[in-house]
Short mmCIF file of C-alpha atoms in Angstrom, two decimals:
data_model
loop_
_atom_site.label_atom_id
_atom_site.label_comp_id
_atom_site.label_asym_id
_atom_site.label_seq_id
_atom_site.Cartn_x
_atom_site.Cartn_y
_atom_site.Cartn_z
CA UNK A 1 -29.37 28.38 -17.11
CA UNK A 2 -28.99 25.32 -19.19
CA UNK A 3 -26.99 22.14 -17.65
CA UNK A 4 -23.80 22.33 -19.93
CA UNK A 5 -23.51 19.37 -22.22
CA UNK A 6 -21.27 16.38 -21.00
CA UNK A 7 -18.19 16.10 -23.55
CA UNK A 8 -18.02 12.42 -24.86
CA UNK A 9 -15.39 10.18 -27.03
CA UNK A 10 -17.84 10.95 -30.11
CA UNK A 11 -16.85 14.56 -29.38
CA UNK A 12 -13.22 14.12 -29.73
CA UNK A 13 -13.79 11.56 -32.57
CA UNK A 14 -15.81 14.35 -34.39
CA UNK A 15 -13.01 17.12 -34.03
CA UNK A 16 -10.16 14.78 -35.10
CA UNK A 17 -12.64 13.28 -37.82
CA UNK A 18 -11.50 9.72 -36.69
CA UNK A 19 -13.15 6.54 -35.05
CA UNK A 20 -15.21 6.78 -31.78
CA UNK A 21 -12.74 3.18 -31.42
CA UNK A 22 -9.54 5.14 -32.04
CA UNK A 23 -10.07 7.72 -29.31
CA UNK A 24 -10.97 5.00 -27.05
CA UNK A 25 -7.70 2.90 -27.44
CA UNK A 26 -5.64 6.21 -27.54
CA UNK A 27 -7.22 7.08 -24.24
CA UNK A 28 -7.01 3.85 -22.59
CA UNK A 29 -2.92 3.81 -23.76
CA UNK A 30 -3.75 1.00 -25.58
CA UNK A 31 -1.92 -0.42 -28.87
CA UNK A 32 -3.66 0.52 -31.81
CA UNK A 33 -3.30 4.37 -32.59
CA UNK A 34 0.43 5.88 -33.37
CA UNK A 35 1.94 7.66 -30.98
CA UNK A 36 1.02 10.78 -33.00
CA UNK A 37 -2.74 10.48 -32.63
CA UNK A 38 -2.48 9.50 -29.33
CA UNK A 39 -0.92 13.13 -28.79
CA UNK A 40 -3.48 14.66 -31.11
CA UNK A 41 -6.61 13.27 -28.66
CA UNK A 42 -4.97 13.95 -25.49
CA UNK A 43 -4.92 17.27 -26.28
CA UNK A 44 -8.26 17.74 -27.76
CA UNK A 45 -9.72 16.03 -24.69
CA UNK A 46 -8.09 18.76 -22.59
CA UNK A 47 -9.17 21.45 -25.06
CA UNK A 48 -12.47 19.99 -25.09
CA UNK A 49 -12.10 19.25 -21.21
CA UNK A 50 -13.13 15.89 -21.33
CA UNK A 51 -13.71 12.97 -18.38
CA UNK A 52 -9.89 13.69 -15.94
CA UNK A 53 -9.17 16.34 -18.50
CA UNK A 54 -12.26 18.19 -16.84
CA UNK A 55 -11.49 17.82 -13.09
CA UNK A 56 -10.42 22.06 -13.03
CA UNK A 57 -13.96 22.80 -13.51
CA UNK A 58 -15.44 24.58 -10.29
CA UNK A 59 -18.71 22.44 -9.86
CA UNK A 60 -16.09 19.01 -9.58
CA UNK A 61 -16.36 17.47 -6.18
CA UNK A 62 -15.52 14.47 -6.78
CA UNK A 63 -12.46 12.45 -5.84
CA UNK A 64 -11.40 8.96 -7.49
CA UNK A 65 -10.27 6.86 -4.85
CA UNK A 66 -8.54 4.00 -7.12
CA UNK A 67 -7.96 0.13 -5.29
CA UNK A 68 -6.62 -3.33 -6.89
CA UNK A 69 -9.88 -5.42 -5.92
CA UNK A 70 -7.55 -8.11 -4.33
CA UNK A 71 -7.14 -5.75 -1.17
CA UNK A 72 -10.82 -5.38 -1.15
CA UNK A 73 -11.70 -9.50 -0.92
CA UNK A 74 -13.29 -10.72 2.37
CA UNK A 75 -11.82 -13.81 1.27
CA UNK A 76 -7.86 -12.23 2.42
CA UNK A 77 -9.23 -11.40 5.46
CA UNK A 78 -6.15 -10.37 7.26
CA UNK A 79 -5.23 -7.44 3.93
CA UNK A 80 -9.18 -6.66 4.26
CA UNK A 81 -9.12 -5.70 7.71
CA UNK A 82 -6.33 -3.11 7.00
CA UNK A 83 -6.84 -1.70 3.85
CA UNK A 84 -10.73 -1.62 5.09
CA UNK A 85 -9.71 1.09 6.88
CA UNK A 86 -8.20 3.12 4.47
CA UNK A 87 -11.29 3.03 2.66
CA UNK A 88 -13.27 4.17 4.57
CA UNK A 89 -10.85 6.27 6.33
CA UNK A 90 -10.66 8.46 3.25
CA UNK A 91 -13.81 8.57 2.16
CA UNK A 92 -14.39 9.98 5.44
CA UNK A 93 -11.81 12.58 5.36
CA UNK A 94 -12.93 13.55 1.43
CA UNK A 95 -16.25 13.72 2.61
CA UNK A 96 -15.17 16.68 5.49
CA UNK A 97 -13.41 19.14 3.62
CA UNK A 98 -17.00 19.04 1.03
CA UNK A 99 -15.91 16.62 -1.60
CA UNK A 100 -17.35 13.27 -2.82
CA UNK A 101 -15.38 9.86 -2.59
CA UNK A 102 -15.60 8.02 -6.13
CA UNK A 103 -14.62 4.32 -5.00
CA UNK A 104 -13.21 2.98 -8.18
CA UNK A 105 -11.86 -0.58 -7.82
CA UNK A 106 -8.63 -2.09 -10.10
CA UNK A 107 -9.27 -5.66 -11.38
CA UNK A 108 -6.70 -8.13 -11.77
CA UNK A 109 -7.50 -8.23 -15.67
CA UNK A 110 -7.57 -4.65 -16.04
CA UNK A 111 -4.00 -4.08 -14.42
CA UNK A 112 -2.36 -7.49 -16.16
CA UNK A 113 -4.18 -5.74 -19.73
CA UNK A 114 -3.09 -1.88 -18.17
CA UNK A 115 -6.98 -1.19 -18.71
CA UNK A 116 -8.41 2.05 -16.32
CA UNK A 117 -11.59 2.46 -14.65
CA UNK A 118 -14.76 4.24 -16.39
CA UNK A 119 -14.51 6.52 -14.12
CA UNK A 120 -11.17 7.74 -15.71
CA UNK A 121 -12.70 8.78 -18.69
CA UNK A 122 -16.78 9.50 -17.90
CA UNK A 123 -16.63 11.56 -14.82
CA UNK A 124 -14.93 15.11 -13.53
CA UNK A 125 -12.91 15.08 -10.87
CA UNK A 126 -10.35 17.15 -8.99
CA UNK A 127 -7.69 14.50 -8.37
CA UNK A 128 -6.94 10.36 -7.97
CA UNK A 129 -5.89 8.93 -4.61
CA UNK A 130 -3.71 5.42 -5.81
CA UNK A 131 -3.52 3.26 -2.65
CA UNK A 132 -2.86 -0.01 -2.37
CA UNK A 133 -0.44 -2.50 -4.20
CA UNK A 134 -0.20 -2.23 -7.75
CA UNK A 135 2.17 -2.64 -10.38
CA UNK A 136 4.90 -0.02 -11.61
CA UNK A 137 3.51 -0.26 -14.90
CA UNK A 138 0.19 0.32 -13.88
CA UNK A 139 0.49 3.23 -11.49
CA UNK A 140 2.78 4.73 -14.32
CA UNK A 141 -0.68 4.79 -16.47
CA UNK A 142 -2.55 6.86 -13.91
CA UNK A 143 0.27 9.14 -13.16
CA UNK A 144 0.69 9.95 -17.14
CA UNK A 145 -3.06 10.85 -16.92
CA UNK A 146 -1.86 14.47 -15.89
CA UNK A 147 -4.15 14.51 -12.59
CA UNK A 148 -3.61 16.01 -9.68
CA UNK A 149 -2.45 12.57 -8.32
CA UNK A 150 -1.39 11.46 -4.45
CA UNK A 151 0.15 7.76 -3.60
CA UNK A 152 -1.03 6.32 -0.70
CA UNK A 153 0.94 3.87 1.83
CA UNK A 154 2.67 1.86 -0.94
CA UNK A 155 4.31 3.98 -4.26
CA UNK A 156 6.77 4.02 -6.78
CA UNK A 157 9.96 6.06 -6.96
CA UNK A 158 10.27 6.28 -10.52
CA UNK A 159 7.37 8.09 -10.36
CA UNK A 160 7.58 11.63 -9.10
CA UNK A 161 4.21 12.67 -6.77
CA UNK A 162 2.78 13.30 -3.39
CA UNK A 163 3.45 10.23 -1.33
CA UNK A 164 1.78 10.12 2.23
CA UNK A 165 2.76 6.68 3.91
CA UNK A 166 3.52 5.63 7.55
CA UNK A 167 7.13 6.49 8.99
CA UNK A 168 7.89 2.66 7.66
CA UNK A 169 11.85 3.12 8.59
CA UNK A 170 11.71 4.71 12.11
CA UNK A 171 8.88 2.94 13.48
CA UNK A 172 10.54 -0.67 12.80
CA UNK A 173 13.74 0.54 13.85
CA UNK A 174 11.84 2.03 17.04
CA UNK A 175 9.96 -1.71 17.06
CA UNK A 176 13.35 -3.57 17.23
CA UNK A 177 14.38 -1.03 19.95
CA UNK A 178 12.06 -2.78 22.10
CA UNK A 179 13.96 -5.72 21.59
CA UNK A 180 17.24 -4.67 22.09
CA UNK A 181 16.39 -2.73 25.22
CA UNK A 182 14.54 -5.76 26.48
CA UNK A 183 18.44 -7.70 26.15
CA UNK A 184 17.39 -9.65 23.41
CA UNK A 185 20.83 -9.80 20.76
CA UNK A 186 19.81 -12.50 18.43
CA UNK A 187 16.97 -10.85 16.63
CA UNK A 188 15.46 -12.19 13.26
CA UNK A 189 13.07 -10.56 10.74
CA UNK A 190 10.15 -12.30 8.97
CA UNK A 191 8.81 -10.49 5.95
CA UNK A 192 8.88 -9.92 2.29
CA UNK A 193 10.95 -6.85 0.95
CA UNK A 194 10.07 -6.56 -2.72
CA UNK A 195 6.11 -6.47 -2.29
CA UNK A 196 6.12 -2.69 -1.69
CA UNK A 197 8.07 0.34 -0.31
CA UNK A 198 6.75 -0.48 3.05
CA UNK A 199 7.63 -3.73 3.28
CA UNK A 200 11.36 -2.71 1.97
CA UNK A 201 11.59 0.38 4.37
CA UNK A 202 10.37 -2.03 7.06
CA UNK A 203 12.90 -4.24 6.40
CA UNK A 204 15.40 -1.30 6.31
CA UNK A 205 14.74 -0.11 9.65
CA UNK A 206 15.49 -3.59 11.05
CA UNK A 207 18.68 -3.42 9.67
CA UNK A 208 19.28 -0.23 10.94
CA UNK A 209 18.63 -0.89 14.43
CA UNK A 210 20.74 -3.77 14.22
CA UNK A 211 23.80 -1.89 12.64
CA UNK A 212 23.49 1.41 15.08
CA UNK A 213 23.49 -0.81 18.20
CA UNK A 214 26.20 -3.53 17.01
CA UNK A 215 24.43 -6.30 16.55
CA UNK A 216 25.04 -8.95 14.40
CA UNK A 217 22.09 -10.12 11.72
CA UNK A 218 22.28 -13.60 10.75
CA UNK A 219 21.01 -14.95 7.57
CA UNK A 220 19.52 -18.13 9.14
CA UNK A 221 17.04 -16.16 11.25
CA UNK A 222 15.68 -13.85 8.12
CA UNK A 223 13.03 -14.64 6.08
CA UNK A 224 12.43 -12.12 3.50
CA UNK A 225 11.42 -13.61 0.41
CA UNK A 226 8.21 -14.66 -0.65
CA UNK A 227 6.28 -16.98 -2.88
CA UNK A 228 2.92 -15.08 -3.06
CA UNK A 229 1.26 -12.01 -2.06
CA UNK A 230 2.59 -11.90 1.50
CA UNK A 231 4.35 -14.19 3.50
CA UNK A 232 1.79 -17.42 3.78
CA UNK A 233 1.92 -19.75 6.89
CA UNK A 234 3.48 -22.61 5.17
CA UNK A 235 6.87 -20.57 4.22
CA UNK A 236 6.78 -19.74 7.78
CA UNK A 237 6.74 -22.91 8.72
CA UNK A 238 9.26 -24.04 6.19
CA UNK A 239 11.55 -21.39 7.85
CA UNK A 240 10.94 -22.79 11.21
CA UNK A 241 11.34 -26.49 10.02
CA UNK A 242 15.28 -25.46 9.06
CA UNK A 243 16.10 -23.62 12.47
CA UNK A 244 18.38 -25.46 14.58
CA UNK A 245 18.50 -22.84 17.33
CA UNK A 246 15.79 -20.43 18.01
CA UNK A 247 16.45 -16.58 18.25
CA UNK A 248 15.16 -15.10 21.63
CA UNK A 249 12.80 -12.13 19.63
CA UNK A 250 11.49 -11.97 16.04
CA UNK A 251 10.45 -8.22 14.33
CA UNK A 252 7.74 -9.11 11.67
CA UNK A 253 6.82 -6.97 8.91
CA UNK A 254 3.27 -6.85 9.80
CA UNK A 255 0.92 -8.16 12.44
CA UNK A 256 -0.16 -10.62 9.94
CA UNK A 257 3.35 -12.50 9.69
CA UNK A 258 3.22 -12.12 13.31
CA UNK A 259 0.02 -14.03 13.66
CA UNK A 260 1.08 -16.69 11.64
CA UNK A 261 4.34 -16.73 13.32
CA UNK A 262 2.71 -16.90 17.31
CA UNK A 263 0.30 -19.77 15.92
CA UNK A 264 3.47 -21.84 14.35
CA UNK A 265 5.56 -21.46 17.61
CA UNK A 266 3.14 -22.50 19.84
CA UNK A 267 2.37 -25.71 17.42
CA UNK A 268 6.06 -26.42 18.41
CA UNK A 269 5.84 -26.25 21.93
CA UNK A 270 7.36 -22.55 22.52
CA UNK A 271 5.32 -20.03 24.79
CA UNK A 272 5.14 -16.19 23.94
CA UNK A 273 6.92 -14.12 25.15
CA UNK A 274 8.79 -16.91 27.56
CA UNK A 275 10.49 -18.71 24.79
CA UNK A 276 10.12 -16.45 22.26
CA UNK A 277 9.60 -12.22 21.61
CA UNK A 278 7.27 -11.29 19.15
CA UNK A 279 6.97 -7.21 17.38
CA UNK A 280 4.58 -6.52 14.68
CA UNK A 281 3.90 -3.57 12.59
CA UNK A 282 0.11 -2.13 11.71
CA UNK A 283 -1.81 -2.88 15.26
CA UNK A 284 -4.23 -5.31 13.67
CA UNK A 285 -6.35 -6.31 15.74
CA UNK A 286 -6.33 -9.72 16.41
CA UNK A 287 -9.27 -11.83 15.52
CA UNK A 288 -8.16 -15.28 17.21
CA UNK A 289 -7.10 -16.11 20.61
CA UNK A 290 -3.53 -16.21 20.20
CA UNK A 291 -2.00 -15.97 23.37
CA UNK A 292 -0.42 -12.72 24.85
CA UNK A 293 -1.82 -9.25 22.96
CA UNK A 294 1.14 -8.29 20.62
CA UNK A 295 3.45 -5.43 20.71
CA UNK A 296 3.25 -3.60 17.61
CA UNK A 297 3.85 -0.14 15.78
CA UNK A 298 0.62 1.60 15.00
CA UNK A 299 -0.08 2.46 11.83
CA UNK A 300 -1.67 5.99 11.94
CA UNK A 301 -4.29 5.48 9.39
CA UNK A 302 -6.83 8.16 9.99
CA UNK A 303 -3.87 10.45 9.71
CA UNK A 304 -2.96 8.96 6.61
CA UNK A 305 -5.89 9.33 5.16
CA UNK A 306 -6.78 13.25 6.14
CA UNK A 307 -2.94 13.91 4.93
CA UNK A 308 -3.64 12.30 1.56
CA UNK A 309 -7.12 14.48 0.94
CA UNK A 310 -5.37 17.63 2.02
CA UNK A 311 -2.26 17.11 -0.35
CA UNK A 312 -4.47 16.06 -3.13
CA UNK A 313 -6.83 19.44 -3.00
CA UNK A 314 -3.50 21.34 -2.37
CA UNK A 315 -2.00 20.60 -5.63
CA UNK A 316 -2.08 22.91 -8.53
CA UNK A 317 -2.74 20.54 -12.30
CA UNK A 318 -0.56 18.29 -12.91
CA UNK A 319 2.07 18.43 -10.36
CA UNK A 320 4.76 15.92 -10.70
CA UNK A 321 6.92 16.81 -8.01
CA UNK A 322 8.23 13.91 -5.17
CA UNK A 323 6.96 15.06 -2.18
CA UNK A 324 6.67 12.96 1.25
CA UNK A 325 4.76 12.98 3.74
CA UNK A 326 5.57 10.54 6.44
CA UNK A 327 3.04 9.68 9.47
CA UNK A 328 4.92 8.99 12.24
CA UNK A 329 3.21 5.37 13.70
CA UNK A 330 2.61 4.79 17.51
CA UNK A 331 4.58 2.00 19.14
CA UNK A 332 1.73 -0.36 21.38
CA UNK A 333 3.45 -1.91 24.34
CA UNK A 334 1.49 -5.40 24.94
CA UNK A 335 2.45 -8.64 26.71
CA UNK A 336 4.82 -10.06 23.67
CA UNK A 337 8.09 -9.68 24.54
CA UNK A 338 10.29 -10.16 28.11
CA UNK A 339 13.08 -8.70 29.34
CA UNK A 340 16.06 -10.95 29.00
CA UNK A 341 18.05 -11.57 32.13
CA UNK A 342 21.62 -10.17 31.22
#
């Protein structure tokens, strides 16, 4: 039996009787086609089962595994180690249950001009993984592809899919626990909040530890905004500079904020966990000497990543429901925080 002939652009160009161009900028959402023909090619592309459009057909195995390249940069070392992981983690897990991993990476210029991968369009495929950090605007593009379509670890709630992600709200309330049942009272919180979900539900369950056991947050120990990408060492130490007294125990949102946070103490004089208690989030492991191992919440990613392959291959076309599925992570007990005479 013949191979069956690969549907292209020209294909879709030739039914509509318009440019090869046009069907390009209608596919790509781009400005330059009415809303009309943008309609009219979407739908010949599924009648003609083009590229995503394609992805039902029986002989697909392949998965499109879609990452911002700034998570993928040896140069942010700290990000690369974690998101690393994931990777590799999924194309592990894809690679199990008899499917094929299609790494597609997310420029900067292609999500500031809301431009999508080759892959989108040239390939079959059963479904898109979306991991990572990327803008509303951009993840909105995928999502209207109408693909089967999982979120991984960070997501959008505007946009109604399959989310798997960490337990980000009970494992930092379970991390300030520690604290609290150490005797520490006056507990702050270093970490941005309007990066992604994670970093907002982390933030969350800080507060809610604090509220359900009575103890007071004060806005001179918090640090939740942030200049860049995550929180860099010189806001940290900006935030230090203005303390006048020091808390007994800090919660940071990740292990990298606690890293930074360990290095800028001990530049001060302070000794962990004598002067000061340190919990992180993620259980990074921890390239420099830095003193005491840290206390952290494990971030479950191999579990992540098998969850987010078996939702994806579950889904019937085009699902657009909100579902969750948290993975509870795995609180580390290290040498970073002392119990507090009371």
């Amino acid at each position: 039996m013949g191979r069956k002939k690969k549907v292209s652009m020209q294909d879709i160009a030739n039914r509509l009787q318009i440019s090869k161009n046009a069907v390009s900028l209608a596919l790509m959402n781009k400005k330059g086609v009415s809303d009309e023909m943008r309609g009219k090619v979407l739908q010949a592309a599924k009648e003609l089962g083009y590229g995503p459009f394609a992805q039902k057909a029986p002989d697909s195995k392949n998965i499109l595994v879609l990452v911002p390249e700034r998570i993928m940069s040896y140069q942010d070392n700290d990000h690369f180690r974690f998101f690393h992981d994931l990777i590799w983690g999924l194309e592990k897990s894809i690679r199990s249950k008899g499917m094929n991993a299609v790494i597609a990476p997310i420029g900067r210029e292609m999500e500031a001009r809301l431009q999508l991968p080759q892959h989108c369009t040239d390939i079959a495929y059963q479904g898109i993984i979306l991991f990572g950090i990327v803008d509303k605007a951009y993840a909105r593009l995928v999502w209207e592809l109408d693909a089967p379509l999982v979120m991984l670890d960070s997501y959008h709630r505007e946009l109604p899919c399959p989310v798997v992600c960490s337990a980000n709200i009970s494992g930092a309330a379970e991390a300030v626990s520690v604290l609290i049942r150490a005797g520490h009272k006056d507990i702050g919180f270093i970490g941005p909040t309007n990066l992604t979900t994670s970093h907002e539900e982390r933030w969350y369950g800080y507060w809610k530890s604090m509220q359900d056991h009575g103890l007071r947050i004060e806005d001179r120990l918090i640090l939740t905004t942030s200049e860049s990408f995550d929180c860099t060492e010189e806001e940290i130490d900006r935030f230090l500079r203005n303390l006048e007294l020091w808390p007994s125990a800090f919660f940071c949102g990740n292990d990298r904020i606690a890293y930074l946070l360990a290095k800028q103490l001990r530049e001060r004089g302070l000794k962990i966990p004598a002067d000061v208690s340190i919990v992180g989030f993620d259980d990074l492991d921890d390239a420099e000497e830095l003193g005491p191992k840290l206390t952290t919440m494990r971030v479950e990613k191999e579990k992540m990543c098998d969850a987010a392959a078996a939702v994806l291959l579950s889904l019937p076309g085009g699902v657009r429901e909100a579902v969750r599925v948290e993975i509870p992570a795995t609180l580390v007990l290290r040498d970073s925080v002392r119990t507090v005479e009371t």
